[in-house]
Coordinates of C-alpha atoms and ligand atoms in Angstrom, one line a residue:
X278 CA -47.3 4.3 -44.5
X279 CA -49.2 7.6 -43.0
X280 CA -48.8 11.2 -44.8
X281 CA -46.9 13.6 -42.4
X282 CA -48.1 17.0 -42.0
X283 CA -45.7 18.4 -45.0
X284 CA -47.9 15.7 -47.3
X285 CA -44.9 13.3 -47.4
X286 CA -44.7 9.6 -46.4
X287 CA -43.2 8.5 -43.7
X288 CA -43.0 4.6 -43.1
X289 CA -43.6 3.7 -39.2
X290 CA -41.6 0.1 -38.3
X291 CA -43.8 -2.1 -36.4
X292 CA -41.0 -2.1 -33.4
X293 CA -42.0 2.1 -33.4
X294 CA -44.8 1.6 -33.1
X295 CA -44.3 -0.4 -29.8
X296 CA -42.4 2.4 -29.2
X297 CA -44.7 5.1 -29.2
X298 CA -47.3 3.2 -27.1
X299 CA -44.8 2.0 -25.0
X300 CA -44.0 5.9 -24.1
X301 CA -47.4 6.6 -24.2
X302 CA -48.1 4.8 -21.3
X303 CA -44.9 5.2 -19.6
X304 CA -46.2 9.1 -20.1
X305 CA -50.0 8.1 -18.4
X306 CA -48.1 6.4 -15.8
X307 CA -46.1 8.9 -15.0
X308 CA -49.0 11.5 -15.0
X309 CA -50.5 9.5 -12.0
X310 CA -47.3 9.1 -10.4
X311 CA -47.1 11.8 -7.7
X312 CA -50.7 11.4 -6.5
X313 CA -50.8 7.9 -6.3
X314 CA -47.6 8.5 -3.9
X315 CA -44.9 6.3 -5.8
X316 CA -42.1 8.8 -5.8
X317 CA -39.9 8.8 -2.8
X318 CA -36.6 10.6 -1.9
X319 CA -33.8 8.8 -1.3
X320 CA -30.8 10.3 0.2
X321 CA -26.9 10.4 -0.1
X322 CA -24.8 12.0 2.3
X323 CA -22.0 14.7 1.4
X324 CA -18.9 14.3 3.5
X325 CA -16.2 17.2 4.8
X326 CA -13.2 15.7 3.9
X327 CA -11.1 17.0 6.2
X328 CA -13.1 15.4 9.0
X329 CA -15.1 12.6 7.7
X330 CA -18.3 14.2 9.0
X331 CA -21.3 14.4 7.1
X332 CA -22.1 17.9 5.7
X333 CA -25.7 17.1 4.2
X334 CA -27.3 15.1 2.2
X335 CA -28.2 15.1 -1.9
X336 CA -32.0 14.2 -2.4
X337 CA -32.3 11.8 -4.9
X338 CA -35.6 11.1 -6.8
X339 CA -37.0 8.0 -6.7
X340 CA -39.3 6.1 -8.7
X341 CA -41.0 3.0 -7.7
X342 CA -43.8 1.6 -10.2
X343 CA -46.8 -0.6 -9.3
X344 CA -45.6 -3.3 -12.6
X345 CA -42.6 -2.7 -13.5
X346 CA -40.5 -1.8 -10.3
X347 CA -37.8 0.9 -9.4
X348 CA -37.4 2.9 -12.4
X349 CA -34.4 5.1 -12.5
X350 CA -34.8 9.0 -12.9
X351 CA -32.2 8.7 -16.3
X352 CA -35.4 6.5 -17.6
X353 CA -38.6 9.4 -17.0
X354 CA -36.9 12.8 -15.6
X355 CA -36.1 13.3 -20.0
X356 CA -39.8 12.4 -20.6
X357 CA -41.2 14.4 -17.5
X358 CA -39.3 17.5 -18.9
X359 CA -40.9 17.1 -22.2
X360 CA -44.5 17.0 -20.6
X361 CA -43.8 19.3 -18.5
X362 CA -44.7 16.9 -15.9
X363 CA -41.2 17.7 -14.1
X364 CA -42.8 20.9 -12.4
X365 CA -45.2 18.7 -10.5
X366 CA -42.4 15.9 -9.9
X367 CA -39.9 18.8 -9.0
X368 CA -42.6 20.7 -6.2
X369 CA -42.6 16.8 -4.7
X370 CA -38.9 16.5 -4.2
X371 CA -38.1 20.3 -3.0
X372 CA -41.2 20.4 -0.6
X373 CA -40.3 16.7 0.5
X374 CA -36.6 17.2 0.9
X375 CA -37.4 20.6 2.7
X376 CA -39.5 18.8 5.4
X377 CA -37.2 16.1 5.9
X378 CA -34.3 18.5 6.0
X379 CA -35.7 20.4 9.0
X380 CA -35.6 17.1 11.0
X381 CA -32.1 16.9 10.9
X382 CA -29.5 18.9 12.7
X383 CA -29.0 22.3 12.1
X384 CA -25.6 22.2 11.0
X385 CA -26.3 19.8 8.0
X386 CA -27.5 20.6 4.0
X387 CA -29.9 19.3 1.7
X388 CA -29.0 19.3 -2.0
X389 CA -31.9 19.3 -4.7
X390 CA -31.6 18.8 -8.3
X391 CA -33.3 21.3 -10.3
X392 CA -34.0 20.4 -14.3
X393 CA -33.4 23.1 -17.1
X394 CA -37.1 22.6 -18.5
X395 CA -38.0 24.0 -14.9
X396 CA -36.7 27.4 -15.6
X397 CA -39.1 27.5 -18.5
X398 CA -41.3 30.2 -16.6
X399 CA -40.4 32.1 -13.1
X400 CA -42.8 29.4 -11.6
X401 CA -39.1 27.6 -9.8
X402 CA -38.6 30.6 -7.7
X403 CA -42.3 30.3 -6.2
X404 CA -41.9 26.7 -5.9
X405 CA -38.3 27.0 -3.8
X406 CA -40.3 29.7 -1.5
X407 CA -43.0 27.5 -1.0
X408 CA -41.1 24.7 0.1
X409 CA -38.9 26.8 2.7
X410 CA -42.4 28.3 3.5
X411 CA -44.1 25.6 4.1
X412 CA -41.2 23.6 5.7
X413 CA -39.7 26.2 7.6
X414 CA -36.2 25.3 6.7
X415 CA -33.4 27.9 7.2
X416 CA -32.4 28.8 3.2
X417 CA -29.3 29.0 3.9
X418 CA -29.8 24.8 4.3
X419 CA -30.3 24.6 0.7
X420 CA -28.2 23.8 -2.2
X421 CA -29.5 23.5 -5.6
X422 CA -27.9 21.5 -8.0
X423 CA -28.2 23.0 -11.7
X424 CA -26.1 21.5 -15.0
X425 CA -24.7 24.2 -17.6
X426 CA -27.0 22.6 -20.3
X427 CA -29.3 25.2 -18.2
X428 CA -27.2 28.3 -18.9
X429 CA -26.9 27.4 -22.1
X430 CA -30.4 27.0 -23.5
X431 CA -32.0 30.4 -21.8
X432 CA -29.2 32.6 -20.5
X433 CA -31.4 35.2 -19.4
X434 CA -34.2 34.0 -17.4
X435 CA -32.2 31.4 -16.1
X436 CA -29.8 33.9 -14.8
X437 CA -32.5 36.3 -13.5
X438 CA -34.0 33.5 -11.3
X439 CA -30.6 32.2 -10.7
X440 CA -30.2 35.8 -8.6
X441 CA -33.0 36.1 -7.3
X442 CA -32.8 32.4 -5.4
X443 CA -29.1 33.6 -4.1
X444 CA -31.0 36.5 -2.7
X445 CA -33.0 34.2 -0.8
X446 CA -30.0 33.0 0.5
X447 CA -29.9 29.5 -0.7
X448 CA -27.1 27.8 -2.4
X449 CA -26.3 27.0 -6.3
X450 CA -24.1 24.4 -7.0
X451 CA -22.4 23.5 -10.5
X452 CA -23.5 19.9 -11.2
X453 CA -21.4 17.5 -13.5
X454 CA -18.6 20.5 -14.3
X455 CA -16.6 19.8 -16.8
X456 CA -18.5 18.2 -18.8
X457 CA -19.9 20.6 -20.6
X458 CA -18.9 23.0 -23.4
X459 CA -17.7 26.6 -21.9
X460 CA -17.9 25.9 -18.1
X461 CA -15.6 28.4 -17.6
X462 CA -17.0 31.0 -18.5
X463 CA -20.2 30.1 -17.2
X464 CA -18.8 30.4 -13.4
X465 CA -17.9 33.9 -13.7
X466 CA -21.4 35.1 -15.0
X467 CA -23.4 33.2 -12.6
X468 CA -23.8 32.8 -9.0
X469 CA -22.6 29.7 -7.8
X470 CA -21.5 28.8 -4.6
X471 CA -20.0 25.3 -4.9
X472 CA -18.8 23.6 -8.1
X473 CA -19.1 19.7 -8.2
X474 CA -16.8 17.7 -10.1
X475 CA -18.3 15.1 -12.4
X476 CA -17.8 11.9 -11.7
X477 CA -16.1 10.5 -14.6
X478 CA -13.2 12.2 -13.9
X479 CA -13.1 11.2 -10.3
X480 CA -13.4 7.2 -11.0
X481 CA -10.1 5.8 -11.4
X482 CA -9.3 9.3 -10.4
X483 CA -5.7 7.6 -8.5
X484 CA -4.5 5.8 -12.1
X485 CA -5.1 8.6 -14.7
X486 CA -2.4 11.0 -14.8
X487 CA -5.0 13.4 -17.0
X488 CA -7.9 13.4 -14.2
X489 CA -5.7 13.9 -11.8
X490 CA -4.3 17.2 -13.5
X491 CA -8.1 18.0 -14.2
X492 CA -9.5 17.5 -10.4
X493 CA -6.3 19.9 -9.4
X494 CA -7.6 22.4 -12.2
X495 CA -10.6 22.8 -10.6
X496 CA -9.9 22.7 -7.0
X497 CA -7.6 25.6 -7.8
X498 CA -10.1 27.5 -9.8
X499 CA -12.9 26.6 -6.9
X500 CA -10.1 28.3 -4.0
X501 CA -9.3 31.1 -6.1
X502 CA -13.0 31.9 -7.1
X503 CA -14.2 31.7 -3.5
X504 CA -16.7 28.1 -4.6
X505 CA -16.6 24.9 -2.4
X506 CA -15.3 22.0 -4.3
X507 CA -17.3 18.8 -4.2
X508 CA -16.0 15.6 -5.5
X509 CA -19.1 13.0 -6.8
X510 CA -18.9 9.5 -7.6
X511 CA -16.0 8.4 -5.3
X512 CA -16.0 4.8 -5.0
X513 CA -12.4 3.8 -3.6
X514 CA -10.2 4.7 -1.1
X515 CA -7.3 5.9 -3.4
X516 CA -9.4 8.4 -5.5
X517 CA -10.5 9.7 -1.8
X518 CA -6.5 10.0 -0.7
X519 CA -5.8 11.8 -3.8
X520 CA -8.7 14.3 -3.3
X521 CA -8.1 14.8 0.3
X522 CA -3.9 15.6 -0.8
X523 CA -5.4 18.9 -3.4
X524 CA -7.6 19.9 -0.8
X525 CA -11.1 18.9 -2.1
X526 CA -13.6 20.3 0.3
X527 CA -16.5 17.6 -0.1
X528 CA -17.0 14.3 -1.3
X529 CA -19.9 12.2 -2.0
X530 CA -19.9 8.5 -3.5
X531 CA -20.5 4.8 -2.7
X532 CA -17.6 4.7 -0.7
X533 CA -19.2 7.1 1.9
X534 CA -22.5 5.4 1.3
X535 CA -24.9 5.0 -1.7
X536 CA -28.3 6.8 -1.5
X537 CA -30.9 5.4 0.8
X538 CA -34.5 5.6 1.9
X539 CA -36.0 8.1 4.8
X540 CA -36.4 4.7 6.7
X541 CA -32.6 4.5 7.0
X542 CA -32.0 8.1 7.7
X543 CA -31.3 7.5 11.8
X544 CA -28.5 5.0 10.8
X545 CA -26.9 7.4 8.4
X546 CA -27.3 10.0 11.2
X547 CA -26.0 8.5 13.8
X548 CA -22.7 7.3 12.0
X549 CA -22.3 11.5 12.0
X550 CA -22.7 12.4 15.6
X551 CA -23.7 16.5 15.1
X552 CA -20.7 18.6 16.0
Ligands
C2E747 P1 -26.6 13.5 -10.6 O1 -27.3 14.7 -10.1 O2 -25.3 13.7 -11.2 O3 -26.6 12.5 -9.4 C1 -25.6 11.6 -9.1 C2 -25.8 10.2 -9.5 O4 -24.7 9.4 -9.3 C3 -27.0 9.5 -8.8 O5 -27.6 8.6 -9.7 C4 -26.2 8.7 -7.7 O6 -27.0 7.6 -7.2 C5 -25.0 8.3 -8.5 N1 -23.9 8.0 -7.6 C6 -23.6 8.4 -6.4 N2 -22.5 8.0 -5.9 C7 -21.9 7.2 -6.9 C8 -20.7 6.4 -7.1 O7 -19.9 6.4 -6.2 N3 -20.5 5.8 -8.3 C9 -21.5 5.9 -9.3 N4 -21.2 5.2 -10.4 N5 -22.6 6.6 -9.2 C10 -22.8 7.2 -8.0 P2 -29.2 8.5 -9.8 O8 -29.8 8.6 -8.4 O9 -29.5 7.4 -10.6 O10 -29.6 9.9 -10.6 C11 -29.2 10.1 -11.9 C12 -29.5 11.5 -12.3 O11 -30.9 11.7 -12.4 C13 -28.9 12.5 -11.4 O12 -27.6 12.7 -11.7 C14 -29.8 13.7 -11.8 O13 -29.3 14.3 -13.0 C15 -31.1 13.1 -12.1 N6 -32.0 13.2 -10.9 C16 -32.1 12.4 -9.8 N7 -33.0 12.9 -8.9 C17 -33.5 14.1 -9.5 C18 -34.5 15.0 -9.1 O14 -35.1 15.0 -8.1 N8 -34.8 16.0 -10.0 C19 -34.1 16.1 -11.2 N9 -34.4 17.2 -12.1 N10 -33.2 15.3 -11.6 C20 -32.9 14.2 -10.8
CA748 CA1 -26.8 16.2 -8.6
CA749 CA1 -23.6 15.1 -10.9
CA750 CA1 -25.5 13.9 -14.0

């Protein structure tokens, strides 16, 4: 047993231990990460629904480790926020995404995930500059994809910076809506361009008479609040038909394509000839 700082006892299990060091070197790893050049960007494309073209693209971070393989970002983006370590991982993916985004044609998007913990200081809005900046990608090409878990922790700031990258001209998109507490009200304070339906309410979207009236919900609100509606996660052809019958602008999903390396960019380009 070790004291705690409050002079109690707290009794460490030997499988905590492991635990700690375990994260402790995930942690080290992770430091060393972006300069030893193991993240990469994969890419999914976003299709128009009404004619099957792809729109853009959703950058997806990842992560492939000298030991232990591919690592998925739901394993180390919760432990890079922690460390702050997410600002230097989250400069990589913008700046990278930018540049590759430029090489594609004009008409098409790039979508970047942006974490909470990186509205901890102004230093995002720099960072988004910078990329454009050094890229020299239109801002109107960008999306970024933020969860209400954002707007919930630090209102303010967040919302402040939220305006200020609109200004710039890029785009904000509502990630996983609906499953959060008070979306709602959320999408009336803050400047979002494009909501994007979770997918958990999409899958099985065709047998589940209660995602179904949910999906319509917010197409609706999306069309009468002036947001593009993208669907994410849609893995069949009857959850498509059902989107495509309310009107869903966008959709994204294994169906379509899963997310895949730069290397196979030409072939995902090429199956969307540029209009
Ligand atoms: P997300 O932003 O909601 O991204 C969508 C996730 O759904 C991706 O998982 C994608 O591969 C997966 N997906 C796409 N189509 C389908 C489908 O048809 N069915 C199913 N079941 N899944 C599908 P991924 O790449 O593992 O990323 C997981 C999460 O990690 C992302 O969720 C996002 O929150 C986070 N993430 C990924 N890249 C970044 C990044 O660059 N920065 C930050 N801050 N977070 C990232
Ligand atoms: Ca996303
Ligand atoms: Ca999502
Ligand atoms: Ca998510």
């Amino acid at each position: 047993a070790k004291a705690d700082g409050r002079g109690s006892f707290r009794h460490f299990e030997p499988g905590m231990d492991a635990q700690m060091l375990e994260r402790q070197r995930l942690e080290l790893d992770l430091r060393m990460a972006v300069e030893k050049g193991e993240f990469s960007v994969h890419y999914q494309p976003l299709v128009n629904l009404e004619d099957q073209k792809v729109s853009g693209f959703e950058a997806l971070l990842r992560w492939s480790h000298p030991v232990r393989g591919n690592i998925p970002p739901a394993d180390f983006i919760p432990l890079a926020e922690e460390t702050g370590l997410i600002d230097a991982i989250g400069r990589f993916v913008l700046e990278q995404a930018c540049r590759d985004a430029v090489t594609w044609p004009d008409h098409m998007k790039v979508a970047v995930n942006l974490s909470p913990a990186q509205f901890r200081t102004t230093e995002v809005l720099a960072t988004v500059v910078r990329a454009l900046d050094l890229s020299g990608l239109r801002p109107a090409r960008l999306d970024l994809e933020i969860t209400e878990s954002l707007l919930m922790d630090r209102s303010d700031g967040a919302l402040q910076t939220l305006k200020a990258l609109r200004e710039l001209g890029v785009g904000i998109s509502m990630d996983d809506f609906g499953t959060g507490y008070s979306s709602l009200s959320y999408l009336r304070s803050f400047p979002f361009t494009k909501i994007k339906i979770d997918k958990s309410f999409v899958k099985d979207l065709h047998a589940s008479a209660d995602s179904q009236a949910i999906v319509r919900a917010i197409v609706g609100l999306g069309r009468s609040m002036g947001m593009k509606v993208i669907a994410e996660g849609i893995e069949n052809a009857d959850d498509l038909d059902f989107l495509m019958q309310e009107g869903c602008a966008e959709g994204q999903g294994y169906l379509f394509s899963k997310p895949r390396p730069v290397s196979e960019m030409a072939e995902l380009l090429e199956s969307s000839p540029a209009q």
